[in-house]
Short mmCIF file of C-alpha atoms and ligand atoms in Angstrom, two decimals:
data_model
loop_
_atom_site.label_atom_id
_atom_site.label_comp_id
_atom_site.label_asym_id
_atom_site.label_seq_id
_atom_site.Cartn_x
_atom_site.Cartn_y
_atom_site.Cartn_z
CA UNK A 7 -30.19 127.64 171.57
CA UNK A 8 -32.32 130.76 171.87
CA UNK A 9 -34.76 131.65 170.06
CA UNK A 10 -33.07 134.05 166.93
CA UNK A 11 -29.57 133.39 167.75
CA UNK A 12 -27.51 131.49 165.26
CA UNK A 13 -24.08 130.38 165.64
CA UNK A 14 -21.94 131.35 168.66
CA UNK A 15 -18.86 132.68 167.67
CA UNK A 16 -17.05 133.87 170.95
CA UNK A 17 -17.59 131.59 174.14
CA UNK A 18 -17.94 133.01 177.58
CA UNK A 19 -15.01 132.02 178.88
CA UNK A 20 -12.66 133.46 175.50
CA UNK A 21 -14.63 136.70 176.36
CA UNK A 22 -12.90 136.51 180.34
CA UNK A 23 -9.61 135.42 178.70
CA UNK A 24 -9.41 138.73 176.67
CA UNK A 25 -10.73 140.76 179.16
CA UNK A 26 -8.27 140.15 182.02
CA UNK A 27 -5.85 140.47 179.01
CA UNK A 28 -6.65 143.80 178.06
CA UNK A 29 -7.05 145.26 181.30
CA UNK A 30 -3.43 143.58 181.76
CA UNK A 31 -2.01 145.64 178.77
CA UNK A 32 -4.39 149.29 180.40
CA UNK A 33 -2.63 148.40 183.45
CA UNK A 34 0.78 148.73 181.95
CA UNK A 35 0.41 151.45 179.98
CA UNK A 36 -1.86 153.85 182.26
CA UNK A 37 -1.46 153.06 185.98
CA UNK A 38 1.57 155.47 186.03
CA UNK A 39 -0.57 158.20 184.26
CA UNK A 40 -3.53 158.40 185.18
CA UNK A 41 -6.83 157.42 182.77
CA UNK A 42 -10.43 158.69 182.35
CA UNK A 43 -12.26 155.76 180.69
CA UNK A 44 -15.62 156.57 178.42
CA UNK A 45 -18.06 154.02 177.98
CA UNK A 46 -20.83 154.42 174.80
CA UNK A 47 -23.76 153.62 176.13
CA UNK A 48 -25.69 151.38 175.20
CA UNK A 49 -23.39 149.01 173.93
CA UNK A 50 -20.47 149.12 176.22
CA UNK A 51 -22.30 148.37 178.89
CA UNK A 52 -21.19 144.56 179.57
CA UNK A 53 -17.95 145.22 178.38
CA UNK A 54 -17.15 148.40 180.43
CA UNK A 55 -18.29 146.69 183.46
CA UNK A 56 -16.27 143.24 183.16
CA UNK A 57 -13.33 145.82 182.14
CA UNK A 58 -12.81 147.77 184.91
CA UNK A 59 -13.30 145.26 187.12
CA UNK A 60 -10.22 143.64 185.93
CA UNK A 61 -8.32 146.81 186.71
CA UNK A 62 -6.58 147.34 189.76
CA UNK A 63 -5.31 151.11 189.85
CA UNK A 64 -7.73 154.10 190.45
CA UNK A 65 -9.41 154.85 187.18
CA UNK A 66 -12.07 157.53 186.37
CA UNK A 67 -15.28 156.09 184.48
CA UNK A 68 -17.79 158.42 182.55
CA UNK A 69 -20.23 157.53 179.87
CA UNK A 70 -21.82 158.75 176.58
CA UNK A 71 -24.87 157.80 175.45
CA UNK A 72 -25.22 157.64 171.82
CA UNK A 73 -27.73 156.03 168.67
CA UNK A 74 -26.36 154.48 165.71
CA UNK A 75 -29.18 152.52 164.69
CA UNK A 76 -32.90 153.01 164.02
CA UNK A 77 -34.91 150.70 166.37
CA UNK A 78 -35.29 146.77 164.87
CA UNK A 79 -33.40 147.00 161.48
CA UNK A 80 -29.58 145.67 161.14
CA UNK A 81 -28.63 148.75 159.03
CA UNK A 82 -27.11 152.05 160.91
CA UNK A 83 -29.51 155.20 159.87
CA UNK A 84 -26.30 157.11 158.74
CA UNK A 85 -25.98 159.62 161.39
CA UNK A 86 -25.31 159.26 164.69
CA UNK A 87 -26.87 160.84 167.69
CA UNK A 88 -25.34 161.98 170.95
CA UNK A 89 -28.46 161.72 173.55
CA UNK A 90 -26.08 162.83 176.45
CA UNK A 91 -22.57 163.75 176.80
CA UNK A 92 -19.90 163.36 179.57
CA UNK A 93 -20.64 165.14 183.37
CA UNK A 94 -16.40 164.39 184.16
CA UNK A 95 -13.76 167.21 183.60
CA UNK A 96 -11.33 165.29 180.96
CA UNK A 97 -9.03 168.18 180.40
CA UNK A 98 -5.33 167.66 180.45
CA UNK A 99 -6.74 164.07 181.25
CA UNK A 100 -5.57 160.68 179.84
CA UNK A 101 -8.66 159.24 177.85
CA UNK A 102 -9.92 155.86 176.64
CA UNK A 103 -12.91 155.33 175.06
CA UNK A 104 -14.55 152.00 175.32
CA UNK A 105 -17.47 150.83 172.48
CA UNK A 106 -18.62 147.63 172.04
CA UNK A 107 -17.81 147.17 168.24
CA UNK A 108 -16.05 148.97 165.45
CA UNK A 109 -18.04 148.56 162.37
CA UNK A 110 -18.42 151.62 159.88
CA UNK A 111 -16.46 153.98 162.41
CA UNK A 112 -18.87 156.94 162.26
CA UNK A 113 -20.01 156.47 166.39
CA UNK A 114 -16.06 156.44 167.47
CA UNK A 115 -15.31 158.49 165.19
CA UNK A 116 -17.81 161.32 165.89
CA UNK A 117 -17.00 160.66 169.87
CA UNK A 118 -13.51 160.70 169.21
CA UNK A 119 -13.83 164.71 167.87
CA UNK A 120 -16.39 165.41 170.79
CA UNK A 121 -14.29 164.00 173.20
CA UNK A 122 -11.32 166.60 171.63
CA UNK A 123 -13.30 169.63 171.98
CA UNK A 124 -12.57 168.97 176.15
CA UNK A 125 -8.71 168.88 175.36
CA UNK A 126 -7.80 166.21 177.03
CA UNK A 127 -3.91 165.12 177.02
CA UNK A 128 -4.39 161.81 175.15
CA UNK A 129 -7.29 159.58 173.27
CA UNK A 130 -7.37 155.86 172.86
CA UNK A 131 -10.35 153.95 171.78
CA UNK A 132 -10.76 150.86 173.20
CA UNK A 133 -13.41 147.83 171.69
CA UNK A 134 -14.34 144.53 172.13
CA UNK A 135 -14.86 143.61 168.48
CA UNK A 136 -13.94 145.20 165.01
CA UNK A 137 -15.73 144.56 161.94
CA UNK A 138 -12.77 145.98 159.43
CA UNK A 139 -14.43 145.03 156.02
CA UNK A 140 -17.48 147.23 157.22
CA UNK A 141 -15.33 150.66 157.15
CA UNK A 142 -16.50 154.20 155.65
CA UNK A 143 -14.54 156.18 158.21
CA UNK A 144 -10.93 155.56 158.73
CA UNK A 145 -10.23 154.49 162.28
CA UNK A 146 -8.14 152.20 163.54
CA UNK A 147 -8.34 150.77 167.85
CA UNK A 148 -5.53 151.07 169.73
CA UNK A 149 -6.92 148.74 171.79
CA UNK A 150 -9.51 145.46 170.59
CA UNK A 151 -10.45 142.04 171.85
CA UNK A 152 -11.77 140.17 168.50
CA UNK A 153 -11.73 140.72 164.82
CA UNK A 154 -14.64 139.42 163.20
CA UNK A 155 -16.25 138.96 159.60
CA UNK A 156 -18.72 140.88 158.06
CA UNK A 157 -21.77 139.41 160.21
CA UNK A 158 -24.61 140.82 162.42
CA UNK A 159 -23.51 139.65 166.27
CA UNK A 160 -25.50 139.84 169.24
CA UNK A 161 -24.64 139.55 173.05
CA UNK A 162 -22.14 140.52 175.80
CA UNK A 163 -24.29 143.84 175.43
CA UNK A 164 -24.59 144.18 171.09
CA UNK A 165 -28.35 144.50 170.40
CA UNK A 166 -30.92 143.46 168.00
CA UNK A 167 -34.21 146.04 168.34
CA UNK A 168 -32.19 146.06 172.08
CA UNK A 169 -32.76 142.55 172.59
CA UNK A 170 -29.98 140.10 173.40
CA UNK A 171 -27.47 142.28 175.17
CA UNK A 172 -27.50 139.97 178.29
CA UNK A 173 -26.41 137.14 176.85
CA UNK A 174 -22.96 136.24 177.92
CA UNK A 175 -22.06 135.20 174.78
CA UNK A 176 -21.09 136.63 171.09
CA UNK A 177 -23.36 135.05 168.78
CA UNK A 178 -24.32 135.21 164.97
CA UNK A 179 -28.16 136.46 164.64
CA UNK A 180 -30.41 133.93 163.37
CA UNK A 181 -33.67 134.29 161.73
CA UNK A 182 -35.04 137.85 162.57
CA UNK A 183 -38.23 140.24 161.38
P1 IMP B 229 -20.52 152.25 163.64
O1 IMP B 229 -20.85 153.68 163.92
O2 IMP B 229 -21.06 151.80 162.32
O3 IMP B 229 -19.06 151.92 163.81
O4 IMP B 229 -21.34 151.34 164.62
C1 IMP B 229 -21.43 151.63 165.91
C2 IMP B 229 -22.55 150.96 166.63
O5 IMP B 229 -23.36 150.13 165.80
C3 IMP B 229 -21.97 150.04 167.66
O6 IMP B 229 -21.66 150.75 168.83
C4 IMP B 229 -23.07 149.05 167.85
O7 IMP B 229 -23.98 149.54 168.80
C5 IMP B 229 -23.77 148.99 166.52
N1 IMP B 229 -23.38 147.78 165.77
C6 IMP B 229 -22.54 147.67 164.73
N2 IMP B 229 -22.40 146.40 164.32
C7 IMP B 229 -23.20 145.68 165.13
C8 IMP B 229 -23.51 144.25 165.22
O8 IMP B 229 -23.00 143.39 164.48
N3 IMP B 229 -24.37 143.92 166.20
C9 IMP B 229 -24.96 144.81 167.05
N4 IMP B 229 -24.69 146.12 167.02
C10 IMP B 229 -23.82 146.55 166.05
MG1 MG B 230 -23.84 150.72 170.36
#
């Protein structure tokens, strides 16, 4: 195992199952519509990529770039900030926003009202993994690949003091400082 990295809790290949299922379920409901997806960078970025991949109608991909956390700790700093914001029109545009993980809700959250100001027709958020006991902002995925406990993961593009993201795995952290 690498060095830091405890337990792995999602395999590779459960990651590809869910994948190609989700962009199944996009697929169904959006191919007749139309959809703008958002990826937050820096997370999203393994996820996005495998996403869209899987999906076989025209889509329209833009990306956010925002900062929950304050460089090696495994606490958010409390605010979040928006380094750069979308280039795409979105207006009268079917969105989806795409994060890596759902864990207090004050990134998607804050997005989510940014992303209104542009009066689009619809939002969804979209995430690979939601942390529900971690909460302080009420917002519930429309669309998500795992639920998980209360625990710090890395891989598949999470971070520790942006370390980790290119493993292909979901996996506890182990030992860190
Ligand atoms: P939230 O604003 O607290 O919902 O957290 C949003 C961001 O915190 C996510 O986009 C992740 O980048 C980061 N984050 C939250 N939980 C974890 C974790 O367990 N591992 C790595 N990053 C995390
Ligand atoms: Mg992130």
């Amino acid at each position: 195992m690498e060095n830091g990295i405890g337990e792995v809790l999602i395999t590779e290949a459960e990651i590809k199952h869910k994948v190609s299922e989700l962009a199944q379920r996009l697929t169904v409901d959006y191919e007749h519509k139309g959809l703008t997806i958002i990826g937050i960078l820096n997370g999203s970025l393994i996820f996005l990529s495998d996403l869209i991949r899987h999906i076989p109608f025209p889509v329209r991909i833009d990306t956010i770039r925002a900062n929950a956390y304050a460089g090696d700790s495994i606490f958010p700093k409390g605010e979040v900030d928006i380094i750069n914001s979308i280039s795409l029109s979105i207006k009268d545009e079917h969105v989806l926003i795409v994060d890596d993980i759902l864990d207090t809700g004050k990134t998607l959250s804050k997005i989510v009202q940014i992303i209104e100001k542009h009066n689009p027709l619809s939002i969804e958020v979209c995430v690979l993994l939601n942390k529900a006991a971690r909460r302080e902002v009420e917002i519930v995925p429309d669309y998500c690949c795992f639920e998980i406990e209360n625990e710090f993961v890395v891989g598949y593009g999470l971070d520790f003091d942006n370390k980790y993201r290119n493993l292909p795995y979901i996996a506890v952290l182990g030992e860190y400082r």
